[in-house]
Short mmCIF file of C-alpha atoms in Angstrom, two decimals:
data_model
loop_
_atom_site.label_atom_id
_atom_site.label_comp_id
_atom_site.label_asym_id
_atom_site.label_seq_id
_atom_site.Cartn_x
_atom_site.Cartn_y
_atom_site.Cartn_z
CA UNK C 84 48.95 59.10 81.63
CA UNK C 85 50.94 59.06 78.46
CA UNK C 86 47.43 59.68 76.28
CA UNK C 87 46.65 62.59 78.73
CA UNK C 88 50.05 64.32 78.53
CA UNK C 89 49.90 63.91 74.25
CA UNK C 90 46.42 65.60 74.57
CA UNK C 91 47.44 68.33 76.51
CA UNK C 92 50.69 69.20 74.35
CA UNK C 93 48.07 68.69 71.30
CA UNK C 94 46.14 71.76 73.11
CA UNK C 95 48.89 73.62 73.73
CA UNK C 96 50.51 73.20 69.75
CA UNK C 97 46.59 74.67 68.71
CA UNK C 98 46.49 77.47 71.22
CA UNK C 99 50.30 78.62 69.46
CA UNK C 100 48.78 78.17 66.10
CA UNK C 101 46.99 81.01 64.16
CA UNK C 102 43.17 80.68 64.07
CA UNK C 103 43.79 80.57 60.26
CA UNK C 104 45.85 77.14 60.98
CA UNK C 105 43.49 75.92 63.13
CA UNK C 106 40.50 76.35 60.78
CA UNK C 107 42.67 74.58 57.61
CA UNK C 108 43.43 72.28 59.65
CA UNK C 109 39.94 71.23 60.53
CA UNK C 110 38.19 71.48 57.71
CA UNK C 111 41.09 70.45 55.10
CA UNK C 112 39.10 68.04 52.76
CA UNK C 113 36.53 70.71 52.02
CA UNK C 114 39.23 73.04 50.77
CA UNK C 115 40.71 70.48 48.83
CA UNK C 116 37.50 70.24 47.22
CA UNK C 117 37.36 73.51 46.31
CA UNK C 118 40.99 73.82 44.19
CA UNK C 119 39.46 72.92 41.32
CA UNK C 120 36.64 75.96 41.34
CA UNK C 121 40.12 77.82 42.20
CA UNK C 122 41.91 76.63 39.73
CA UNK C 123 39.53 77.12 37.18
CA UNK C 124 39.36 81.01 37.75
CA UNK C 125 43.02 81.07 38.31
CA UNK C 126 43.59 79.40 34.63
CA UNK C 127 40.65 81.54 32.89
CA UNK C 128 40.14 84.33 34.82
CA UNK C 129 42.76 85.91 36.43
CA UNK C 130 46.12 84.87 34.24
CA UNK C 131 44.62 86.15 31.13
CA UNK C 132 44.15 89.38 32.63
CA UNK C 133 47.73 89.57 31.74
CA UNK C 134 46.24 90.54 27.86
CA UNK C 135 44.63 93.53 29.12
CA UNK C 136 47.82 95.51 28.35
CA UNK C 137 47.05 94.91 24.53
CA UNK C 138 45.00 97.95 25.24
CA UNK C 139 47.85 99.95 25.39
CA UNK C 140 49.70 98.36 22.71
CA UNK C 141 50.04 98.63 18.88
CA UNK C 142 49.56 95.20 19.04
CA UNK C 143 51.13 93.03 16.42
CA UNK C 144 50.55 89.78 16.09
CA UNK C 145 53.76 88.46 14.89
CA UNK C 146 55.58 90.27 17.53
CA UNK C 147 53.49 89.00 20.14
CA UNK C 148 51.76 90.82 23.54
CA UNK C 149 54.83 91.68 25.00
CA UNK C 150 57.28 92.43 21.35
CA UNK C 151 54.33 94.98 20.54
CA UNK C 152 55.36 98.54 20.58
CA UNK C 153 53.34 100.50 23.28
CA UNK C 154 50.57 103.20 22.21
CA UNK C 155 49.47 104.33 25.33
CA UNK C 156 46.28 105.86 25.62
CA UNK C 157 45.75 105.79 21.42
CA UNK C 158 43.39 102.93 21.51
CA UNK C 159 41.38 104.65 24.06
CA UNK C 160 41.30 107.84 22.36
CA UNK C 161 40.30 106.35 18.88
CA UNK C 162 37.25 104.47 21.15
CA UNK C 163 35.93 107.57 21.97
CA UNK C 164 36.11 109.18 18.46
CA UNK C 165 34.19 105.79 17.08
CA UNK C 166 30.80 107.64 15.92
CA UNK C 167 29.09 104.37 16.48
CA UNK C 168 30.47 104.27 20.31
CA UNK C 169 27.94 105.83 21.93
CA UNK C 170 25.13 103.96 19.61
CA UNK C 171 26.76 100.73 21.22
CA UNK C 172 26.56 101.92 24.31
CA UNK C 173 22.42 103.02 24.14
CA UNK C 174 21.81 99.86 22.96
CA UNK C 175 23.51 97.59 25.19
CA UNK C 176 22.09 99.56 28.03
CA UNK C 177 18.42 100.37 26.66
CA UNK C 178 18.49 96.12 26.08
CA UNK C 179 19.93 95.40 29.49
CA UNK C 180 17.81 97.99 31.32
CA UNK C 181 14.32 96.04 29.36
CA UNK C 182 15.79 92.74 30.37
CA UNK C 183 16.06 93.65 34.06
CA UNK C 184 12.95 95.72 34.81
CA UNK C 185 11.03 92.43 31.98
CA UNK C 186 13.23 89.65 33.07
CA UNK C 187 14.49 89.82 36.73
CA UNK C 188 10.98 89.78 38.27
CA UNK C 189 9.94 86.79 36.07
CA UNK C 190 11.92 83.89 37.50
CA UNK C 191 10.44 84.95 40.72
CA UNK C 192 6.89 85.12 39.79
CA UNK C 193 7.48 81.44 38.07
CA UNK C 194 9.32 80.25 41.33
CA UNK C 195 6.11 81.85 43.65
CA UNK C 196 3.68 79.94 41.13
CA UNK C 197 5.72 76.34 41.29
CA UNK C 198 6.04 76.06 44.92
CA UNK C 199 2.54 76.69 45.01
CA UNK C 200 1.77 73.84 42.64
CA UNK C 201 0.70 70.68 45.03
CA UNK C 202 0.31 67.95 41.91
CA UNK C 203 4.27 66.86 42.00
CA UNK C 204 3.78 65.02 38.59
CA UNK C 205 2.04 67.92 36.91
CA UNK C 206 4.67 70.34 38.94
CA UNK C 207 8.15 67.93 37.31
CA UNK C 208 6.14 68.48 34.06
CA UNK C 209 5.95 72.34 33.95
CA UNK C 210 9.75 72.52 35.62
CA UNK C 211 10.97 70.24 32.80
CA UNK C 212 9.52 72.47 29.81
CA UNK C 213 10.36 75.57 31.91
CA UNK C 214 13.87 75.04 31.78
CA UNK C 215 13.83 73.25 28.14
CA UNK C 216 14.82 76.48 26.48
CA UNK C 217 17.94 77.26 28.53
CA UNK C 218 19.59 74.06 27.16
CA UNK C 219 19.13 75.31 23.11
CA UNK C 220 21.17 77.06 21.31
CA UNK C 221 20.30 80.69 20.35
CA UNK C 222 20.97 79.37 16.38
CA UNK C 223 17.83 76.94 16.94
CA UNK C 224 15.57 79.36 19.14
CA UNK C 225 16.26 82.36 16.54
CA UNK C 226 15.40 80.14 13.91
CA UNK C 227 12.49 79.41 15.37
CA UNK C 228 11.71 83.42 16.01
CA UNK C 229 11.83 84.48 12.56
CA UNK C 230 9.48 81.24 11.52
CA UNK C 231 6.96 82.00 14.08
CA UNK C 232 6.96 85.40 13.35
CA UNK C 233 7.39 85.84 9.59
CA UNK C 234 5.16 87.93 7.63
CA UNK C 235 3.86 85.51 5.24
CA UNK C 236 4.73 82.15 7.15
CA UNK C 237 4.19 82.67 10.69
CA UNK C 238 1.54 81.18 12.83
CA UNK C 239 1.45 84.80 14.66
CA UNK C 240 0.75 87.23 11.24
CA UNK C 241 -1.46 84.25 10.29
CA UNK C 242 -3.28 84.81 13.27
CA UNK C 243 -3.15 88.41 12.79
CA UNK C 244 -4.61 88.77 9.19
CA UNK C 245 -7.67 86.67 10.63
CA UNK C 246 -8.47 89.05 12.66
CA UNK C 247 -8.86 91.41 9.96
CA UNK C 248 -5.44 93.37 10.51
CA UNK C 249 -2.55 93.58 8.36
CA UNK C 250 0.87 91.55 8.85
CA UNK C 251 3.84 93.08 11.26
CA UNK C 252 7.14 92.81 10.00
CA UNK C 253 8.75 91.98 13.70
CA UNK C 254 11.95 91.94 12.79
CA UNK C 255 11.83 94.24 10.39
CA UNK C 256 10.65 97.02 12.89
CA UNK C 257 13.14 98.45 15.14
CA UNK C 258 10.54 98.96 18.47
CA UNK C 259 8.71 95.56 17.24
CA UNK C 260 12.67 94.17 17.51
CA UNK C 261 13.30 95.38 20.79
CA UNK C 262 10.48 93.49 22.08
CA UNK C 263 10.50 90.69 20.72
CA UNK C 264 14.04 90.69 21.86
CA UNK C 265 13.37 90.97 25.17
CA UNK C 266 10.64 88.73 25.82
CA UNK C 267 13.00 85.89 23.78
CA UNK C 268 15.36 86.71 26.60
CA UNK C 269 12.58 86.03 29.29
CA UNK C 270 11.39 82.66 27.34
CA UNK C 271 15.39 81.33 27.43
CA UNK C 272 16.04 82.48 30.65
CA UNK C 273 13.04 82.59 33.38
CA UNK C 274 12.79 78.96 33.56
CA UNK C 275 16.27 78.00 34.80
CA UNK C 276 16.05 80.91 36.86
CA UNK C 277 13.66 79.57 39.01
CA UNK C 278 16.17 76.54 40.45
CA UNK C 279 17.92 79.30 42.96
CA UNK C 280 14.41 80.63 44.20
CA UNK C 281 12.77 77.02 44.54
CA UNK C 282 16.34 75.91 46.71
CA UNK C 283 16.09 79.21 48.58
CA UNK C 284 12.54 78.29 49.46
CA UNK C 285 12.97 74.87 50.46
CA UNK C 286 14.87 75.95 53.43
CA UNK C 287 11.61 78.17 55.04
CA UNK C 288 10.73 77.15 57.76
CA UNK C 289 7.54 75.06 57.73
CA UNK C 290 6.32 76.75 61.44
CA UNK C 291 6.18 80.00 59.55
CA UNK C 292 3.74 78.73 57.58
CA UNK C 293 1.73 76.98 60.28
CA UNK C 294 1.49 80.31 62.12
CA UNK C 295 0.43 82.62 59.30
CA UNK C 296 -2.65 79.45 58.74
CA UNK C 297 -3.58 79.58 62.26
CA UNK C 298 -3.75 83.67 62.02
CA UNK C 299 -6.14 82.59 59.30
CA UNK C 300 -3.98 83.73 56.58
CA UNK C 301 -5.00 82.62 53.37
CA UNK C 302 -2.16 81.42 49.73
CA UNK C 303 -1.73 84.71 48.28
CA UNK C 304 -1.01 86.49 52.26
CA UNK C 305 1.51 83.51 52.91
CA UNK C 306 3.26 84.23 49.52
CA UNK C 307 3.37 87.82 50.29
CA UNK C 308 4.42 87.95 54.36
CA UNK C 309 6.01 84.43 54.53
CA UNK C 310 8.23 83.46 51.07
CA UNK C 311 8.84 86.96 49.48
CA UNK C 312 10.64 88.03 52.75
CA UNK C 313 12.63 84.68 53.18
CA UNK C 314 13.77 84.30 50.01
CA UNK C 315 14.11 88.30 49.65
CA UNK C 316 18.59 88.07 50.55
CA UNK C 317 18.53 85.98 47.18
CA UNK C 318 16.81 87.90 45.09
CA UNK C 319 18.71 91.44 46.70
CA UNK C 320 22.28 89.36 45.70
CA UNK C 321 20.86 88.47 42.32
CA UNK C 322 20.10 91.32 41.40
CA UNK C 323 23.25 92.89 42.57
CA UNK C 324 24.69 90.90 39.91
CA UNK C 325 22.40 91.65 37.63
CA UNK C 326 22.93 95.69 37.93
CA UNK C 327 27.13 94.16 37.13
CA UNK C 328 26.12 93.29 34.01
CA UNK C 329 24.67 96.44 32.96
CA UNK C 330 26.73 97.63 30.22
CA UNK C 331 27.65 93.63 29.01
CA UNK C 332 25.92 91.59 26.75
CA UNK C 333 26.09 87.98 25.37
CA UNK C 334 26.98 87.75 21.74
CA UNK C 335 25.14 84.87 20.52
CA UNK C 336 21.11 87.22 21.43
CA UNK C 337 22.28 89.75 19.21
CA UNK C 338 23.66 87.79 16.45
CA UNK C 339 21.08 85.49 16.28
CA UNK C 340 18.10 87.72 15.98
CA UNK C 341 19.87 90.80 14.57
CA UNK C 342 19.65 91.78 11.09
CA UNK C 343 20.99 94.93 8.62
CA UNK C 344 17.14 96.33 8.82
CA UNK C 345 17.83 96.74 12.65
CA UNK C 346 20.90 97.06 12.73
CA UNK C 347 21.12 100.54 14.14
CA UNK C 348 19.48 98.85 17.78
CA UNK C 349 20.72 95.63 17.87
CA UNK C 350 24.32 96.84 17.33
CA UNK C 351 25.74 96.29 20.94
CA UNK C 352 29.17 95.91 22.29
CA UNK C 353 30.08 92.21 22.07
CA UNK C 354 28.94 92.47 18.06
CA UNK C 355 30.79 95.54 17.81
CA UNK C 356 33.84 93.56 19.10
CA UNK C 357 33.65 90.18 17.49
CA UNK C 358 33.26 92.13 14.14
CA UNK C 359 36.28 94.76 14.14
CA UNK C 360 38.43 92.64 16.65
CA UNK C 361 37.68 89.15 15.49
CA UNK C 362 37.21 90.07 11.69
CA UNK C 363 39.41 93.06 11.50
CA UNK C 364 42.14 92.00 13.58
CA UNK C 365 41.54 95.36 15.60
CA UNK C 366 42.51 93.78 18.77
CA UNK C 367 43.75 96.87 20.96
CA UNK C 368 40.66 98.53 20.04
CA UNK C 369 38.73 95.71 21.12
CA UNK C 370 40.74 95.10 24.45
CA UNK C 371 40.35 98.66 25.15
CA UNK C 372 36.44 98.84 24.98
CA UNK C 373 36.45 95.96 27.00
CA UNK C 374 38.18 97.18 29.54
CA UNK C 375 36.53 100.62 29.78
CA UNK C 376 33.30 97.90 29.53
CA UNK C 377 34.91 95.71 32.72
CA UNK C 378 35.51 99.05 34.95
CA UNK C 379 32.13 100.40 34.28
CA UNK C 380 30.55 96.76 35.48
CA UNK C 381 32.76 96.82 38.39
CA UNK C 382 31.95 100.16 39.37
CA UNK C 383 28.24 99.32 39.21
CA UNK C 384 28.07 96.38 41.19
CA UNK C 385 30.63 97.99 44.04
CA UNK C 386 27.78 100.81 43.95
CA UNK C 387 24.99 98.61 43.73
CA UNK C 388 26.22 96.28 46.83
CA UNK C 389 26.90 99.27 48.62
CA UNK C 390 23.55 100.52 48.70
CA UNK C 391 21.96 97.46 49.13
CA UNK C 392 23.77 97.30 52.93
CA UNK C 393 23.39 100.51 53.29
CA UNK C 394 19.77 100.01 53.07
CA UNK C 395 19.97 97.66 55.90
CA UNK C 396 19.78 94.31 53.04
CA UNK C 397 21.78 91.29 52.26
CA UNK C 398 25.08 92.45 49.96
CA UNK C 399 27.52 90.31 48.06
CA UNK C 400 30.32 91.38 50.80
#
């Protein structure tokens, strides 16, 4: 009796209780597991935010973010008057724009081609020197770019001069550089891009499959009616993110394979920024083209996610 009444004042305390309660109260240990992920973009993320107002300082660095005298919109307005600004901004998008149409499809073609692989030693071999690249440093694959492709050197002119045809200076060439460039970006990245189409394809359903044989469908009309629709939310939320990262760049591409010769395309924001903030000590310049860089990502992927639902797709929100 006494067990009864406990259970029905237990049901009566949960029906008082917001569903909010309820829900943290039932599934505490797997938000305890998440504070650290929290935490992390709490520490990193969000509290150094508070240095975004450096872009309307005349920031000092003895004086400190808050003891510097406030500029207002000067840092912005000397941005704008930059003459290399809008040669920064061509780049970084003419680079970006290559690496998406180049590089977004080919993680998904490998994925398509590895789950299609039936040999599960020879499929662990190609996985493990697909995603071999991701793990070095751009120092070590750019060295390895300029001695594959140097004019006298390189395996590739060598090849080249053969055949009869005169050496390319690849790096040299500012339309040779942009290529090379991107498919570099392709070789780092494609492998390890695979992982979150091979996990998103592991959860088709096998019956799917079965049905499409029995309809006498053959690889290539599973691939394209079974997998490329089931896996097609991931790859509409990849790319969502992928359309936020439009006008940023990593700064360790560009450094490593950019040289004076090209320096007119491979100057690109985050170069721009590590040499007149980090070397110049130009740091409300610097804060305030990456802000104005931060807005225009945001901007792009709340545009991008909103016409992904309103296309009737998967969006981020």
């Amino acid at each position: 009796m006494e067990v009864h009444t406990a259970a029905i004042r237990e049901r009566e305390v949960g029906k008082k209780s917001s569903p909010g309660v309820r829900e943290w109260k039932k599934n505490y240990d797997l938000y305890l597991l998440l504070l650290p992920a929290v935490a992390f973009f709490i520490i990193f993320a969000y509290i150094p935010m508070v240095g975004l107002i450096i872009a309307f300082k005349d920031y000092n660095i003895f004086q400190g973010v808050f003891g510097s005298e406030w500029s207002g919109l000067e840092n912005f307005r000397e941005m704008f008057s930059i003459p290399e600004f809008w040669q920064m901004i061509r780049n970084t998008l003419l680079l970006n724009v290559l690496g998406l149409v180049v590089g977004f499809p080919a993680p998904i073609l490998l994925a398509l081609m590895l789950n299609e692989i039936r040999s599960k030693y020879f499929k662990n071999i190609s996985q493990a020197l697909l995603y071999l690249p991701h793990f070095m440093s751009w120092i070590v694959l750019g060295g390895i770019i300029y001695a594959v492709l140097s004019p006298k050197y390189g395996i590739v002119n060598a090849i080249i001069r053969w055949l009869g045809f005169g050496e390319i200076y690849f790096m040299a060439d500012k339309a040779w550089w942009v290529v090379v460039y991107t498919l570099a970006a392709v070789w780092q990245s494609a492998g390890w891009g695979t992982i979150i189409y091979l996990a998103a394809m592991t959860a088709i359903d096998p019956s799917l499959y079965e049905a499409a044989s029995i309809d006498g469908a053959g690889r290539l009309r599973k691939i394209v009616s079974v997998t490329i629709p089931s896996i097609m939310p991931t790859i509409i939320i990849l790319f969502i993110l992928a359309i936020g990262h439009m006008v940023s760049i990593g700064i360790e591409q560009p450094l490593a394979l950019g040289n004076p010769v090209v320096n007119e395309i491979s100057e690109v924001i985050s170069t721009y920024v590590f040499a007149v903030g980090i070397k110049q000590g130009e740091f409300g310049l610097t804060t305030a083209v990456g802000l104005v860089q931060s807005v225009i990502n945001l901007t792009l992927i709340l545009t991008a996610n909103y016409w992904a639902r309103r296309a009737g797709g998967e969006g981020l929100w």
